[in-house]
Each structure stands twice: as structure tokens, then as C-alpha cells.
PDB file of C-alpha atoms in Angstrom:
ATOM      1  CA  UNK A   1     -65.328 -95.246  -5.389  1.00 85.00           C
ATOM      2  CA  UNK A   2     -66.247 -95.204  -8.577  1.00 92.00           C
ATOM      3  CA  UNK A   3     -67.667 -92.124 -10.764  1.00 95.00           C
ATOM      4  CA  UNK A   4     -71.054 -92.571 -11.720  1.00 95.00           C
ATOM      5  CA  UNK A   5     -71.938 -91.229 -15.935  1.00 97.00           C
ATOM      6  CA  UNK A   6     -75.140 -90.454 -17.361  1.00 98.00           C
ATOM      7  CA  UNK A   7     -75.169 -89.763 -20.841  1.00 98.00           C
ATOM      8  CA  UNK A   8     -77.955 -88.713 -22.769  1.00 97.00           C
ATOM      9  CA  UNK A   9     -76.912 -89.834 -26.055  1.00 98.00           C
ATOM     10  CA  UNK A  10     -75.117 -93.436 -28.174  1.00 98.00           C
ATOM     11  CA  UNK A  11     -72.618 -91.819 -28.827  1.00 97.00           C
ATOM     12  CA  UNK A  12     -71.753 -90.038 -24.928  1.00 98.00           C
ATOM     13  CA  UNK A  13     -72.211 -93.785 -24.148  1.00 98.00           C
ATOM     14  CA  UNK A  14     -69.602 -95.708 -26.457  1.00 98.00           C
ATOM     15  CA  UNK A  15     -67.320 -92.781 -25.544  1.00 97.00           C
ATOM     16  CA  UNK A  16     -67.783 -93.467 -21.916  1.00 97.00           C
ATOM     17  CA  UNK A  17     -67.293 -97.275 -21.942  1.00 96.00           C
ATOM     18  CA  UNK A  18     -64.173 -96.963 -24.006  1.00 95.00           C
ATOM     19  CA  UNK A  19     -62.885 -95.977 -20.529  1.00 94.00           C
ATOM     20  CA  UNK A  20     -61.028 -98.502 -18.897  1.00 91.00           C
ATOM     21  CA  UNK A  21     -62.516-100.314 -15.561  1.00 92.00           C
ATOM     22  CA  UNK A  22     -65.734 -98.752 -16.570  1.00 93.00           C
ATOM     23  CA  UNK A  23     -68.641-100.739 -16.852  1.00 92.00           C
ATOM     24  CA  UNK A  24     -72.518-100.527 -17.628  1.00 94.00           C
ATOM     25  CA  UNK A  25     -75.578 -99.527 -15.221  1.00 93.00           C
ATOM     26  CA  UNK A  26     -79.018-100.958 -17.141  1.00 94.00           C
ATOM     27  CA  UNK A  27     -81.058-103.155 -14.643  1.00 89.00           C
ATOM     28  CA  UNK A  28     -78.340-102.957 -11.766  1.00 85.00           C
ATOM     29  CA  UNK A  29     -78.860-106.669 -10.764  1.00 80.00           C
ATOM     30  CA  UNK A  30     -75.196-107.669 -11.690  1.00 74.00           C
ATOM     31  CA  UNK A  31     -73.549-104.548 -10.309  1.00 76.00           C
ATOM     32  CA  UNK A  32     -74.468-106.130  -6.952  1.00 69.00           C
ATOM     33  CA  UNK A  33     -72.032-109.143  -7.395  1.00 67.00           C
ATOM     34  CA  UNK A  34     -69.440-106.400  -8.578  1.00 72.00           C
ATOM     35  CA  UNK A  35     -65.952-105.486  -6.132  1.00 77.00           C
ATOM     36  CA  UNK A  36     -67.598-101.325  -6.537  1.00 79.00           C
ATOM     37  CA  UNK A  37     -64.249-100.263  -5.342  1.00 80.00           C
ATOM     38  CA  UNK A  38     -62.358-101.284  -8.030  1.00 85.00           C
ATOM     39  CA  UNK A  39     -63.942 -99.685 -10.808  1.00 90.00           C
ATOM     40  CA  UNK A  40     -63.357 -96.053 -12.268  1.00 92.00           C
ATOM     41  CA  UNK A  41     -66.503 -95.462 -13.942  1.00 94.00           C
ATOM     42  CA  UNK A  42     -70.408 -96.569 -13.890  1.00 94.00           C
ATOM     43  CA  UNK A  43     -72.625 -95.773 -16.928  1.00 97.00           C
ATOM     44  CA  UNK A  44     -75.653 -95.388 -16.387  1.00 97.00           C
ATOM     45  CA  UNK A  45     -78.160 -95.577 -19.922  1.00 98.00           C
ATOM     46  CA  UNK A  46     -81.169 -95.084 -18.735  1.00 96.00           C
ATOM     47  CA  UNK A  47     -81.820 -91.645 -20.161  1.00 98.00           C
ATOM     48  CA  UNK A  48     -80.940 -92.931 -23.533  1.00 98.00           C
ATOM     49  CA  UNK A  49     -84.375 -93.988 -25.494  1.00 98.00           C
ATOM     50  CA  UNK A  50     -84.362 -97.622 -25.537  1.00 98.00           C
ATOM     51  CA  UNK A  51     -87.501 -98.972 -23.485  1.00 97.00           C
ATOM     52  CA  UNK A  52     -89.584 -98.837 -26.914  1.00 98.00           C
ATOM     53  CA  UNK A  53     -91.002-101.645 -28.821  1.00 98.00           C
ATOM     54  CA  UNK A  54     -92.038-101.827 -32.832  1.00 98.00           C
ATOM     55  CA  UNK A  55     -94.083-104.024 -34.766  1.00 98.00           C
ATOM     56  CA  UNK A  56     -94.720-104.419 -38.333  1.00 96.00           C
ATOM     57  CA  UNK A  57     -95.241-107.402 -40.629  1.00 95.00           C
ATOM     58  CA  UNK A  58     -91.453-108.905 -40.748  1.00 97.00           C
ATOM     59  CA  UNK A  59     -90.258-108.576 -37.150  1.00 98.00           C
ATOM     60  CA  UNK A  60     -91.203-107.027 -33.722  1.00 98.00           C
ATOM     61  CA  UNK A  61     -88.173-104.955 -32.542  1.00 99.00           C
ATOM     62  CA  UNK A  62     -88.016-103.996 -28.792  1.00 99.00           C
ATOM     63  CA  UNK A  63     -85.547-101.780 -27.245  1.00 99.00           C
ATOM     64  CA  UNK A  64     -82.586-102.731 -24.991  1.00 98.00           C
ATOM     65  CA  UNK A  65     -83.637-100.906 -22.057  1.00 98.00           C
ATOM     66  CA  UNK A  66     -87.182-103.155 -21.796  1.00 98.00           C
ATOM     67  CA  UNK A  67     -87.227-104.840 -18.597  1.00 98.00           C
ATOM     68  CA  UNK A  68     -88.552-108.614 -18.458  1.00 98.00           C
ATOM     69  CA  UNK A  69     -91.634-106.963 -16.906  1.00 98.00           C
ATOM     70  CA  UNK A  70     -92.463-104.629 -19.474  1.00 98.00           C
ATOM     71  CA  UNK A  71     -91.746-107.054 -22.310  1.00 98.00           C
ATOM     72  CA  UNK A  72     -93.880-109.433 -21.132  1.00 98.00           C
ATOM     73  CA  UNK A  73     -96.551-106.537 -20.777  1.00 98.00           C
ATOM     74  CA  UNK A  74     -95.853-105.141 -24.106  1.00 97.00           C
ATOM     75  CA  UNK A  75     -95.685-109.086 -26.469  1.00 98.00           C
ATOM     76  CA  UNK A  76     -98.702-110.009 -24.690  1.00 97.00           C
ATOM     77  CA  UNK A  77    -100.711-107.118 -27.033  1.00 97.00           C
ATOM     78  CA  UNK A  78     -98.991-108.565 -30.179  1.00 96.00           C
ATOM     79  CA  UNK A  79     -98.317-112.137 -29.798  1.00 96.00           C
ATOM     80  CA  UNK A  80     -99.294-113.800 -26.786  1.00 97.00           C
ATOM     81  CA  UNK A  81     -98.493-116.991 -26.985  1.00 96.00           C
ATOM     82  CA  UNK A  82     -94.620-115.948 -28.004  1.00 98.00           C
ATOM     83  CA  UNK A  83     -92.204-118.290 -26.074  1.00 99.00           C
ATOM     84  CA  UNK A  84     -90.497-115.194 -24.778  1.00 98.00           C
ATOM     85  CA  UNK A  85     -94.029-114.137 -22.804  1.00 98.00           C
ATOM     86  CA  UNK A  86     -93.532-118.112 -21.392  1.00 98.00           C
ATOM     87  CA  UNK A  87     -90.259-117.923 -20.270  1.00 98.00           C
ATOM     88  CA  UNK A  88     -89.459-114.652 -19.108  1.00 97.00           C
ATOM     89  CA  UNK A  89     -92.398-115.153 -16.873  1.00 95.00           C
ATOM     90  CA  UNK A  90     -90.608-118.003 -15.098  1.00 94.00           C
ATOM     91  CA  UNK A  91     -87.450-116.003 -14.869  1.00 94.00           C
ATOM     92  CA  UNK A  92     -86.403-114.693 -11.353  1.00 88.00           C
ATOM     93  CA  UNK A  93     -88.774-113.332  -9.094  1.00 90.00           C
ATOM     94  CA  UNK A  94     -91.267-110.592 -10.009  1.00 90.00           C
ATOM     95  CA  UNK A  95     -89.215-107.670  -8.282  1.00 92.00           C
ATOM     96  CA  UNK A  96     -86.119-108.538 -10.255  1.00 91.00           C
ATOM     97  CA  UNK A  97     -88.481-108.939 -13.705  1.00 94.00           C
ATOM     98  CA  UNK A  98     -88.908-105.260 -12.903  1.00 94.00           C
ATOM     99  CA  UNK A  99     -85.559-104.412 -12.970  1.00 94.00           C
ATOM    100  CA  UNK A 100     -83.843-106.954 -15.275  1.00 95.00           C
ATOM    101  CA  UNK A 101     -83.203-105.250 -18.662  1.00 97.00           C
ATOM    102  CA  UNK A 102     -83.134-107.464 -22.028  1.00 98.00           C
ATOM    103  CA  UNK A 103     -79.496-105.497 -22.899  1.00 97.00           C
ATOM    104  CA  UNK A 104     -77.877-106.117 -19.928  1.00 95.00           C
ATOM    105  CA  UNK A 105     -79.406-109.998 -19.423  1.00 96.00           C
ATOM    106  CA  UNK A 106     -77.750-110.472 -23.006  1.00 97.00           C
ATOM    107  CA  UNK A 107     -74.417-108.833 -22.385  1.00 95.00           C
ATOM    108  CA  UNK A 108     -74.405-111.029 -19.005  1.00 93.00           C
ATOM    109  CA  UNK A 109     -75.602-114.321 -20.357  1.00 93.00           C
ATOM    110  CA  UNK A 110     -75.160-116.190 -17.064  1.00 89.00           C
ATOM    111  CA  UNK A 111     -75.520-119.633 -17.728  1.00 88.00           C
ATOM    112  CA  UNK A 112     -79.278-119.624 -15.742  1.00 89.00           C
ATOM    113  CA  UNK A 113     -80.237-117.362 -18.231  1.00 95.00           C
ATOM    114  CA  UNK A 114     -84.231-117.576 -19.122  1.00 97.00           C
ATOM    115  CA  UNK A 115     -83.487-114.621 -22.623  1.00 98.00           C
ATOM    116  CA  UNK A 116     -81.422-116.500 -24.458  1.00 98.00           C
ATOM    117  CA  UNK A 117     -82.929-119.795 -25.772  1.00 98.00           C
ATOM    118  CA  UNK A 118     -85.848-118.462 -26.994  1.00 99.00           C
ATOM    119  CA  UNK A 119     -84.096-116.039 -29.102  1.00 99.00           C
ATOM    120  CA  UNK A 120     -81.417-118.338 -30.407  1.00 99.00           C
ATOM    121  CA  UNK A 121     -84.655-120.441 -31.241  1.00 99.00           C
ATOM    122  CA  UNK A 122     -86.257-117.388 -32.713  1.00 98.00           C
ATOM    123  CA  UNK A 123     -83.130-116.293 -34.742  1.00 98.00           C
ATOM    124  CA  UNK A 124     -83.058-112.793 -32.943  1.00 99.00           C
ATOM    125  CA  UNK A 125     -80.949-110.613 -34.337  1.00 99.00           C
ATOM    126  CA  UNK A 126     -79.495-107.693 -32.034  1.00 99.00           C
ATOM    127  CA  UNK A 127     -78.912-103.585 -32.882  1.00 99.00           C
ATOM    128  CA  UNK A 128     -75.551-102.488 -31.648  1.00 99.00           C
ATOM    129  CA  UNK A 129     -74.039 -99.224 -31.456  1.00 98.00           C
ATOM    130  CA  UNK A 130     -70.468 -99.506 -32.226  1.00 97.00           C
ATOM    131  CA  UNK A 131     -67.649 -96.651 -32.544  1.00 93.00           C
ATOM    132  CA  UNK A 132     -68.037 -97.782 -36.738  1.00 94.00           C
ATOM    133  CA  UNK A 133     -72.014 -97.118 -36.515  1.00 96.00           C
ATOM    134  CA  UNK A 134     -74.720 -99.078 -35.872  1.00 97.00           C
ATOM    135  CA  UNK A 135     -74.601-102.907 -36.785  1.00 98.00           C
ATOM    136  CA  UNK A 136     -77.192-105.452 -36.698  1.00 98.00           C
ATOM    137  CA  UNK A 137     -76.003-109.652 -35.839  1.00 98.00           C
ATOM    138  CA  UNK A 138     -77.517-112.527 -35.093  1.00 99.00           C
ATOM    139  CA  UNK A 139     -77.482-113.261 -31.592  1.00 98.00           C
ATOM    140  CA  UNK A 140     -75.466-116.544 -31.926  1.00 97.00           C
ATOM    141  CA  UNK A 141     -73.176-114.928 -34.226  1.00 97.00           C
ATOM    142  CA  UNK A 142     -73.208-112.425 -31.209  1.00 98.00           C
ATOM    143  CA  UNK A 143     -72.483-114.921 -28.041  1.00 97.00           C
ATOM    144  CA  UNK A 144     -69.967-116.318 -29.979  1.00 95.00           C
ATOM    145  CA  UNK A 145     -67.731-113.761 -30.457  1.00 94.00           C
ATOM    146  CA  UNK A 146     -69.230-111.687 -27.494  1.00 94.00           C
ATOM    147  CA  UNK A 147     -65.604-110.399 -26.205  1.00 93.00           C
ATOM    148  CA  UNK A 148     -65.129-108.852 -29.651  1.00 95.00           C
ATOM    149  CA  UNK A 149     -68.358-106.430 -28.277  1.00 95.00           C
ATOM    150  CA  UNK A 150     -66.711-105.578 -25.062  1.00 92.00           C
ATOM    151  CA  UNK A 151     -67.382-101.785 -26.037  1.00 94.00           C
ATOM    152  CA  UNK A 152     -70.387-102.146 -28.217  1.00 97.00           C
ATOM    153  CA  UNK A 153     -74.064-101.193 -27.016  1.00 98.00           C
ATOM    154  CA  UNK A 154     -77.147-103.626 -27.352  1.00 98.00           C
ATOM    155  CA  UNK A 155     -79.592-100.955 -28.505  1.00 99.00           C
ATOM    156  CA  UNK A 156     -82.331-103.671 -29.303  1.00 99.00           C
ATOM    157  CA  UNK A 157     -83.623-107.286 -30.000  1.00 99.00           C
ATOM    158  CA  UNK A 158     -85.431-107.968 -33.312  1.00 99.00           C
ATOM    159  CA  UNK A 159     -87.402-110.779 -33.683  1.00 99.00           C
ATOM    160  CA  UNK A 160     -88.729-112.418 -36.554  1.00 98.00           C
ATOM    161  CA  UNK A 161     -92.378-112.974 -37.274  1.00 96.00           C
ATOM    162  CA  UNK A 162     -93.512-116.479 -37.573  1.00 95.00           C
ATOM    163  CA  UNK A 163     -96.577-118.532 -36.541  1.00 93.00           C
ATOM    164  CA  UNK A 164     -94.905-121.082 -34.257  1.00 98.00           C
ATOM    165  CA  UNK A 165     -96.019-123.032 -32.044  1.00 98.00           C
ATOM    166  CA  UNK A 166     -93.783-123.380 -28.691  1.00 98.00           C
ATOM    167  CA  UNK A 167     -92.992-124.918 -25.511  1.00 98.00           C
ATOM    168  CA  UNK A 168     -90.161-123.396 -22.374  1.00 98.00           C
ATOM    169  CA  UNK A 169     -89.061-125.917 -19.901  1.00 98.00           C
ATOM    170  CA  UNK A 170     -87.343-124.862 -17.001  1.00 97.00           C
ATOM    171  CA  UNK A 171     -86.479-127.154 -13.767  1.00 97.00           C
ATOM    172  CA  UNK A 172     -85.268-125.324 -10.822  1.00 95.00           C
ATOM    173  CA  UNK A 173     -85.764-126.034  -6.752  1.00 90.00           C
ATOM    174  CA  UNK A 174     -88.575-123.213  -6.928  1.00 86.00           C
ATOM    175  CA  UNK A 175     -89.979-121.150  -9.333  1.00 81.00           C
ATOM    176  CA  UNK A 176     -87.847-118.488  -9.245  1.00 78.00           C
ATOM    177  CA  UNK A 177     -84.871-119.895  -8.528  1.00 87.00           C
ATOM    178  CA  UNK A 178     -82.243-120.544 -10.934  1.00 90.00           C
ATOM    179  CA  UNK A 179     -83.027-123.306 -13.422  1.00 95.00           C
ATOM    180  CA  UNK A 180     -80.540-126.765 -13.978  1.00 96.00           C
ATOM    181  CA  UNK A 181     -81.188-126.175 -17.576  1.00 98.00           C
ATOM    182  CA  UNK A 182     -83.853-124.862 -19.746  1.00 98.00           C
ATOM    183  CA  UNK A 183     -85.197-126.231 -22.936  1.00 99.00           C
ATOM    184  CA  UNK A 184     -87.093-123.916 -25.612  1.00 99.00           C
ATOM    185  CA  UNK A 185     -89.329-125.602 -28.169  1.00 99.00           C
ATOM    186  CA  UNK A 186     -90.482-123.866 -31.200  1.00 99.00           C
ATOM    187  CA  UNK A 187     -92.483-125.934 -34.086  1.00 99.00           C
ATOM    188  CA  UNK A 188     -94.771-125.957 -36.743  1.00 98.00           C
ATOM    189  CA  UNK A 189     -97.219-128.934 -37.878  1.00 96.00           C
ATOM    190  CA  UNK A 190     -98.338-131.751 -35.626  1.00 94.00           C
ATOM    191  CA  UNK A 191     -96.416-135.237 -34.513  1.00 92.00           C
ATOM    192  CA  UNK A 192     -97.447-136.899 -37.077  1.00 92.00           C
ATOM    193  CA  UNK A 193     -96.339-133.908 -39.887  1.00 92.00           C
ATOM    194  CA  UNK A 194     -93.913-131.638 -38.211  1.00 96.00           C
ATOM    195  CA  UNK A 195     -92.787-128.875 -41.232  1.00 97.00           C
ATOM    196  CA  UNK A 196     -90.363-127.195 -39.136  1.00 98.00           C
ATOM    197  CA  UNK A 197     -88.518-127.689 -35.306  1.00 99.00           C
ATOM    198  CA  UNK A 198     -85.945-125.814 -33.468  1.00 99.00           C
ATOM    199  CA  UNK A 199     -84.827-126.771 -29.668  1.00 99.00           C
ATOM    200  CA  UNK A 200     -82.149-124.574 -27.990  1.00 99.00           C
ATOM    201  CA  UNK A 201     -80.804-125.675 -24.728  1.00 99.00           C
ATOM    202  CA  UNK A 202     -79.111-122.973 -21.958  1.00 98.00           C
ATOM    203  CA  UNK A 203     -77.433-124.251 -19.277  1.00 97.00           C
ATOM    204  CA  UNK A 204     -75.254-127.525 -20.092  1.00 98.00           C
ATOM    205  CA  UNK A 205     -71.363-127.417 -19.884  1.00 96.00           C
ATOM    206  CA  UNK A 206     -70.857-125.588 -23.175  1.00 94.00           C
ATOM    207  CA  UNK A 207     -73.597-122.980 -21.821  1.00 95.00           C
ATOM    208  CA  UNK A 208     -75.878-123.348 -25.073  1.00 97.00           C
ATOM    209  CA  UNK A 209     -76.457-125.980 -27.151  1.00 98.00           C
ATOM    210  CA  UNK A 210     -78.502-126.680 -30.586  1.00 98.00           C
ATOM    211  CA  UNK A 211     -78.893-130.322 -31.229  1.00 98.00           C
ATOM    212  CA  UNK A 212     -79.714-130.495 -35.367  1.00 98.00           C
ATOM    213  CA  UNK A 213     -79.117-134.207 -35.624  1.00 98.00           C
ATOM    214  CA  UNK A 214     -82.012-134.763 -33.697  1.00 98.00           C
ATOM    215  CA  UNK A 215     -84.131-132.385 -35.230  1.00 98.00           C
ATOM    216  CA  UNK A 216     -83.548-133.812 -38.713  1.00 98.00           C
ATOM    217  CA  UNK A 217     -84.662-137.177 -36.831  1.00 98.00           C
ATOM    218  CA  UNK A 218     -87.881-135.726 -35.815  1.00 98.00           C
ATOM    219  CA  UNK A 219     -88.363-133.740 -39.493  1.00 97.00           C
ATOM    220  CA  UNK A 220     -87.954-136.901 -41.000  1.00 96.00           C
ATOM    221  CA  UNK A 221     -90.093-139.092 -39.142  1.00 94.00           C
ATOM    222  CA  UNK A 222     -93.652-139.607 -37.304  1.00 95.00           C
ATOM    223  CA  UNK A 223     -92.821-138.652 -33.668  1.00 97.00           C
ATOM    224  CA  UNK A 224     -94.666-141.665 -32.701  1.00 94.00           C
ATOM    225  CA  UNK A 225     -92.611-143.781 -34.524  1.00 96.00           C
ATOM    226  CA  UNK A 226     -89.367-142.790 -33.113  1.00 97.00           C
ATOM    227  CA  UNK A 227     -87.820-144.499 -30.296  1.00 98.00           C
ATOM    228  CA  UNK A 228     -87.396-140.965 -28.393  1.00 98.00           C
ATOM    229  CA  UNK A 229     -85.371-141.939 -25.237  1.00 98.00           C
ATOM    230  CA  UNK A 230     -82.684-143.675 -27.454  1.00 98.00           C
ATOM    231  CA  UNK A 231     -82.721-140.475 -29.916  1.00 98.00           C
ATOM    232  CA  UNK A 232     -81.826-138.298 -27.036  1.00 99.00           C
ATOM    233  CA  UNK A 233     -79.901-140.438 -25.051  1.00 98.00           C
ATOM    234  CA  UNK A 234     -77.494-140.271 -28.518  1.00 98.00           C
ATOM    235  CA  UNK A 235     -77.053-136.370 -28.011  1.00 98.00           C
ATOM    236  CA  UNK A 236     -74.187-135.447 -27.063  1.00 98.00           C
ATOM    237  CA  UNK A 237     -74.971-133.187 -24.227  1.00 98.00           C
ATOM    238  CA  UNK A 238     -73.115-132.917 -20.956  1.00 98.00           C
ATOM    239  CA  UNK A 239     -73.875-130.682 -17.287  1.00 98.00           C
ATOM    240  CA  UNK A 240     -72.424-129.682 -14.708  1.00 97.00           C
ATOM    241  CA  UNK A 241     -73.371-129.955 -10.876  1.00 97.00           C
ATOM    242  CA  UNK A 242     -76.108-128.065 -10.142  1.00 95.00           C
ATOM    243  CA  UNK A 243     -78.666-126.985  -7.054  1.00 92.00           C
ATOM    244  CA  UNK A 244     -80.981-129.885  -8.481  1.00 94.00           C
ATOM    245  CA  UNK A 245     -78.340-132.569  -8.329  1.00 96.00           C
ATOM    246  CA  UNK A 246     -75.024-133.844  -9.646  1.00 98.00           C
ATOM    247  CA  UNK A 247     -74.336-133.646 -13.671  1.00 98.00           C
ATOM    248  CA  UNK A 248     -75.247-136.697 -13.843  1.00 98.00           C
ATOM    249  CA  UNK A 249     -78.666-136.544 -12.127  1.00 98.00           C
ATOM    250  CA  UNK A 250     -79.189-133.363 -14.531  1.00 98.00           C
ATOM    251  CA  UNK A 251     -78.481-135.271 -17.576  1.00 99.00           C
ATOM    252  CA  UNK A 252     -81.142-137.833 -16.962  1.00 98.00           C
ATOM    253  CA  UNK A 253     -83.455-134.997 -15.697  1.00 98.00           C
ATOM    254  CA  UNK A 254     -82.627-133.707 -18.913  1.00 99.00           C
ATOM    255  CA  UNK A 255     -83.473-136.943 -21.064  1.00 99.00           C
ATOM    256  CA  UNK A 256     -86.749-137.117 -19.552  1.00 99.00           C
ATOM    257  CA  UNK A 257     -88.178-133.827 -19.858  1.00 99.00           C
ATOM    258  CA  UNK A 258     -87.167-133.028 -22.945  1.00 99.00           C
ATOM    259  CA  UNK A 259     -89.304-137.012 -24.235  1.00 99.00           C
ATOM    260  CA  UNK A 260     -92.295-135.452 -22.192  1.00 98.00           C
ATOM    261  CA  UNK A 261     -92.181-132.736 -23.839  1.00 98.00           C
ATOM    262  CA  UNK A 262     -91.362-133.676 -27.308  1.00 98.00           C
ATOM    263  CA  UNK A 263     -93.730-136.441 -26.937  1.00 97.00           C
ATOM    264  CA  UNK A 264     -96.561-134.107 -26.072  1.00 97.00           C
ATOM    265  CA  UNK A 265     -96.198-131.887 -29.570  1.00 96.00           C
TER     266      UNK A 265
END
């Protein structure tokens, strides 16, 4: 069996994680679908200072070890109407919100995830604690060369401050169950003037997927003069099977939720 770690400091943690067939203990809910018996070492972070959040005019900043729970408790006091209040909300069932931490969710990234859309959407950027000091990314920049990270800490998400206006879609069997897909919205203006769009979507075959082409369609024209279900029948999106259907029954799920909702700005 493995032995369990509980470091008190960053740097006790990196040095612990270096260790091979060692892994991190935030939320627990993925150690569950881990073989225990085959790893050496279990870190477990939760003495290290990270369930804080900070707000000032640029950015709110919350730390890693916030559960989905107590991030939705903490935004709602600061923004809340913030897409991430929407659609962590939706995300798992409420006993799981409690333990579900926002470092370990990101590190994970399974492709249900409910996290990351909105803060691809929000351009997040994430603290990490690596064995060169402390380095802040942009989440994309982040999933996309996420292996590179294997022994880096998430210390915490910072998001910037902007007056959007927003929209999480999420079909799944039941509410709590894993979604198909999910689609986050986040604009500014109205359908007939829209100044600014962004639409991330978390769950297709390539796990994420940001579709400008058809943004710069909808920045450059009256919503209600675009033909929407042609637009988005031209993005080239694809899914898998999922518990909701085949990939594609999910695809034309996906064409007509994301018209509803688009339509509805």
C-alpha cells in the first residue's frame, strides 16, 4: 500500500511529487478510480494554504484548494451572475461539490468537466509552483501542454474582471450526471450590437473546442439576420458516443442548443 505525505509547505510538496508513482490527494474523487496498490506515495495538500480567495479591481484570484462548493459560496458575494457560479452549480451532485477541488478538477480535466469552459471563456490564467518558482499561464496555454506540468502545483485560478454577460449549457440524462457536452457563453451588447463573444465547448472528440469563425460571423452581423443553423452546421465539430446517444445524435443535440441559445442573446 501506498505511503500517505502531508506536507505543510510548496516546496515539501514539489519535493514529494518528484517521487515516482506518487500522486496527489486534493478532493479525493479521482483517487477512487485509482489501482491504490500500485502506487508508492499519496500527497496529501490540504494543510498547505490554498482555500483563499482575492479580489481587487483587475482579477478575482481563488486558491487551488477551493472546492466547487465553497467557490460558488464565495463568487456569489462578488459577482453573482459569473458563469462559473452557473455551471459549477450543475456540476456533479452536491456531496461531491463539497469535495471536488478547482486544482485537482483542472489537473484531471475529464472530458465531462463543468471548470473548464468557463475559464477558457474567461481567459483564466493559473499560479503554479514549479521546482524554477512560481509561474503564472493561461489555462489553454496550460491544457495544452499539460504533461509538461506533470510535477508542477496549481496553487490558484485568476480570473479577469469584466462585465459579461453569460450563458452555461449542459445536457446530461439528469442533473448531476455527466453532461454530452457543455457550451459556455460569454458576451457583451445585445443581438442586434454584440461588441464582444466568446463560446468554449468541453466535451467533443478533441475534448475542447473554440469555434472563432463563427464568432467573427456573429461580431459582424445582426444575429437576426444570420441564418444560424447553417452557421453552425459549418463548424467543424465532431463527438463521440455518449450516455445521451450516439455521436451523431450528440452533434445534432449540439446544433440545436447551441441556435436556442445563441438565438436567445
Amino acid at each position: 500500500m501506498p505511503e500517505w505525505y502531508y506536507p505543510d509547505t510548496v516546496k515539501k510538496t514539489l519535493q514529494l511529487i518528484r517521487q515516482d508513482n506518487t500522486i496527489i490527494h486534493a478532493g479525493g474523487t479521482f483517487i477512487l478510480k485509482r489501482n491504490l496498490g500500485k502506487l508508492d506515495g499519496i500527497v496529501d495538500i490540504h494543510r498547505l494554504p490554498l482555500n483563499y480567495i482575492h479580489n481587487n479591481d483587475d482579477y478575482i484570484e481563488l486558491g487551488g484548494l477551493n472546492t466547487y462548493s465553497t467557490t460558488i459560496d464565495k463568487l456569489k458575494q462578488i459577482a453573482p451572475e459569473h458563469i462559473l457560479i452557473k455551471s459549477l452549480f450543475k456540476a456533479a451532485s452536491p456531496p461531491l461539490r463539497n469535495r471536488i477541488t478547482l486544482c485537482g478538477s483542472i489537473r484531471a480535466f475529464p472530458i465531462w468537466s463543468d471548470i473548464i469552459g468557463p475559464l477558457i471563456a474567461s481567459e483564466a490564467q493559473l499560479i503554479l509552483a514549479t521546482d524554477l518558482g512560481e509561474k503564472i499561464i493561461p489555462i489553454d496555454e496550460y491544457l495544452a501542454e499539460i504533461k509538461q506540468f506533470k510535477n508542477a502545483l496549481i496553487l490558484a485560478v485568476r480570473i479577469p474582471k469584466d462585465n459579461w454577460q453569460s450563458k452555461y449549457i449542459r445536457p446530461s440524462r439528469t442533473t448531476f450526471d455527466y453532461s454530452a457536452f457543455n457550451i459556455s457563453i460569454l458576451w457583451k451588447g445585445n443581438s442586434k450590437n454584440l461588441e464582444d463573444i466568446r463560446i468554449v465547448i468541453v466535451g467533443n472528440s478533441k475534448k475542447y473546442f473554440h469555434p472563432m469563425e463563427f464568432e467573427k460571423v456573429l461580431l459582424t452581423n445582426p444575429i437576426n439576420k444570420i441564418e444560424l443553423a447553417e452557421q453552425i452546421k459549418n463548424i467543424d465539430i465532431k463527438f463521440g458516443n455518449k450516455n445521451l446517444g450516439n455521436g451523431n445524435y450528440i452533434r445534432k443535440l449540439f446544433d440545436v442548443m447551441l441556435e436556442r441559445a445563441i438565438a436567445e442573446i
